[in-house]
């Protein structure tokens, strides 16, 4: 079966037992938001105990506090009432395995999927690529703990973020499923 058919079949089963979820309110009932990585091993609904309607989950590569992640967080509190935020990065994040220079070089030579080996990512596809990658800040991660601290600090200092919202910083351990606090981030995210 194709991925498309698998997804549509799964959705058919989901919708068949949708029940009361059709009556859920738009604002998240538990009034919090999680910014986390898109990594396929992370399931925020499971690792944080969420049901439909509970919380906002904002995901991107790395769970970074990009301008667009902040856009979503601002909408989350200003229009939909969230009052506590989590920034959750994780161990073994793919964003640690390359730099801006590396991904720009890879994309400049080929648009096909690169291979990840012991020496990092290498191109195995053919060209042409594109120089457009030079205009993107890829927000790669050099140190997992430090990236959580940086992102929490950036959100805390943002002029559109009220000082009263606590921001918690955690690293999800992909080998145990556990959320491990990053104390420097929690400190940086204290209400001011
Ligand atoms: Zn990741």
PDB file of N, CA, C and O and ligand atoms in Angstrom, residues 36-42 60-63 88-96 141 174, ligand 1:
ATOM      1  N   UNK A  36       9.021  22.413  19.794  1.00  0.00           N
ATOM      2  CA  UNK A  36       9.905  21.239  19.780  1.00  0.00           C
ATOM      3  C   UNK A  36      10.327  20.873  18.367  1.00  0.00           C
ATOM      4  O   UNK A  36       9.875  21.465  17.392  1.00  0.00           O
ATOM      5  N   UNK A  37      11.244  19.893  18.289  1.00  0.00           N
ATOM      6  CA  UNK A  37      11.824  19.501  16.994  1.00  0.00           C
ATOM      7  C   UNK A  37      10.850  18.623  16.212  1.00  0.00           C
ATOM      8  O   UNK A  37      10.016  17.920  16.771  1.00  0.00           O
ATOM      9  N   UNK A  38      11.025  18.641  14.882  1.00  0.00           N
ATOM     10  CA  UNK A  38      10.184  17.810  14.011  1.00  0.00           C
ATOM     11  C   UNK A  38      10.639  16.350  13.977  1.00  0.00           C
ATOM     12  O   UNK A  38       9.981  15.511  13.348  1.00  0.00           O
ATOM     13  N   UNK A  39      11.728  16.026  14.662  1.00  0.00           N
ATOM     14  CA  UNK A  39      12.280  14.662  14.646  1.00  0.00           C
ATOM     15  C   UNK A  39      11.174  13.613  14.790  1.00  0.00           C
ATOM     16  O   UNK A  39      10.320  13.702  15.686  1.00  0.00           O
ATOM     17  N   UNK A  40      11.203  12.608  13.920  1.00  0.00           N
ATOM     18  CA  UNK A  40      10.131  11.603  13.889  1.00  0.00           C
ATOM     19  C   UNK A  40      10.060  10.760  15.162  1.00  0.00           C
ATOM     20  O   UNK A  40       9.025  10.144  15.440  1.00  0.00           O
ATOM     21  N   UNK A  41      11.145  10.743  15.942  1.00  0.00           N
ATOM     22  CA  UNK A  41      11.130   9.940  17.174  1.00  0.00           C
ATOM     23  C   UNK A  41      10.397  10.635  18.309  1.00  0.00           C
ATOM     24  O   UNK A  41      10.106  10.018  19.336  1.00  0.00           O
ATOM     25  N   UNK A  42      10.146  11.936  18.145  1.00  0.00           N
ATOM     26  CA  UNK A  42       9.472  12.695  19.209  1.00  0.00           C
ATOM     27  C   UNK A  42       7.977  12.780  18.928  1.00  0.00           C
ATOM     28  O   UNK A  42       7.575  13.222  17.851  1.00  0.00           O
ATOM     29  N   UNK A  60       9.561  22.610  14.351  1.00  0.00           N
ATOM     30  CA  UNK A  60      10.415  22.885  13.190  1.00  0.00           C
ATOM     31  C   UNK A  60      11.701  22.094  13.370  1.00  0.00           C
ATOM     32  O   UNK A  60      11.862  21.385  14.368  1.00  0.00           O
ATOM     33  N   UNK A  61      12.597  22.195  12.407  1.00  0.00           N
ATOM     34  CA  UNK A  61      13.859  21.463  12.500  1.00  0.00           C
ATOM     35  C   UNK A  61      14.672  22.022  13.666  1.00  0.00           C
ATOM     36  O   UNK A  61      15.074  23.187  13.649  1.00  0.00           O
ATOM     37  N   UNK A  62      14.857  21.223  14.700  1.00  0.00           N
ATOM     38  CA  UNK A  62      15.615  21.628  15.874  1.00  0.00           C
ATOM     39  C   UNK A  62      14.756  22.147  17.017  1.00  0.00           C
ATOM     40  O   UNK A  62      15.218  22.263  18.135  1.00  0.00           O
ATOM     41  N   UNK A  63      13.506  22.511  16.740  1.00  0.00           N
ATOM     42  CA  UNK A  63      12.685  23.155  17.778  1.00  0.00           C
ATOM     43  C   UNK A  63      13.232  24.533  18.106  1.00  0.00           C
ATOM     44  O   UNK A  63      13.129  25.013  19.237  1.00  0.00           O
ATOM     45  N   UNK A  88      11.557  22.382  23.909  1.00  0.00           N
ATOM     46  CA  UNK A  88      12.082  21.024  24.067  1.00  0.00           C
ATOM     47  C   UNK A  88      12.934  20.645  22.852  1.00  0.00           C
ATOM     48  O   UNK A  88      12.407  20.405  21.758  1.00  0.00           O
ATOM     49  N   UNK A  89      14.259  20.641  23.044  1.00  0.00           N
ATOM     50  CA  UNK A  89      15.150  20.092  22.025  1.00  0.00           C
ATOM     51  C   UNK A  89      15.438  18.646  22.447  1.00  0.00           C
ATOM     52  O   UNK A  89      14.837  18.141  23.390  1.00  0.00           O
ATOM     53  N   UNK A  90      16.368  17.969  21.764  1.00  0.00           N
ATOM     54  CA  UNK A  90      16.567  16.550  22.115  1.00  0.00           C
ATOM     55  C   UNK A  90      17.974  16.076  21.801  1.00  0.00           C
ATOM     56  O   UNK A  90      18.704  16.719  21.037  1.00  0.00           O
ATOM     57  N   UNK A  91      18.318  14.934  22.368  1.00  0.00           N
ATOM     58  CA  UNK A  91      19.621  14.332  22.095  1.00  0.00           C
ATOM     59  C   UNK A  91      19.632  13.772  20.680  1.00  0.00           C
ATOM     60  O   UNK A  91      18.578  13.451  20.121  1.00  0.00           O
ATOM     61  N   UNK A  92      20.805  13.673  20.092  1.00  0.00           N
ATOM     62  CA  UNK A  92      20.992  13.086  18.759  1.00  0.00           C
ATOM     63  C   UNK A  92      20.207  13.839  17.677  1.00  0.00           C
ATOM     64  O   UNK A  92      19.729  13.246  16.709  1.00  0.00           O
ATOM     65  N   UNK A  93      20.073  15.148  17.841  1.00  0.00           N
ATOM     66  CA  UNK A  93      19.324  15.946  16.853  1.00  0.00           C
ATOM     67  C   UNK A  93      20.134  16.059  15.559  1.00  0.00           C
ATOM     68  O   UNK A  93      21.335  16.318  15.591  1.00  0.00           O
ATOM     69  N   UNK A  94      19.455  15.880  14.449  1.00  0.00           N
ATOM     70  CA  UNK A  94      20.106  15.998  13.145  1.00  0.00           C
ATOM     71  C   UNK A  94      20.720  17.371  12.908  1.00  0.00           C
ATOM     72  O   UNK A  94      21.653  17.515  12.112  1.00  0.00           O
ATOM     73  N   UNK A  95      20.213  18.383  13.607  1.00  0.00           N
ATOM     74  CA  UNK A  95      20.715  19.740  13.424  1.00  0.00           C
ATOM     75  C   UNK A  95      22.126  19.921  13.978  1.00  0.00           C
ATOM     76  O   UNK A  95      22.756  20.959  13.781  1.00  0.00           O
ATOM     77  N   UNK A  96      22.613  18.886  14.723  1.00  0.00           N
ATOM     78  CA  UNK A  96      23.992  18.932  15.239  1.00  0.00           C
ATOM     79  C   UNK A  96      24.996  18.413  14.210  1.00  0.00           C
ATOM     80  O   UNK A  96      26.192  18.519  14.416  1.00  0.00           O
ATOM     81  N   UNK A 141      22.630  23.404  15.269  1.00  0.00           N
ATOM     82  CA  UNK A 141      22.915  23.298  16.698  1.00  0.00           C
ATOM     83  C   UNK A 141      24.343  22.799  16.918  1.00  0.00           C
ATOM     84  O   UNK A 141      24.718  21.745  16.407  1.00  0.00           O
ATOM     85  N   UNK A 174      16.337  10.747  23.486  1.00  0.00           N
ATOM     86  CA  UNK A 174      15.728   9.803  22.536  1.00  0.00           C
ATOM     87  C   UNK A 174      16.000   8.345  22.910  1.00  0.00           C
ATOM     88  O   UNK A 174      15.371   7.438  22.359  1.00  0.00           O
TER      89      UNK A 174
HETATM   90 ZN1  LIG B   1      15.935  17.276  16.111  1.00  0.00          ZN
END
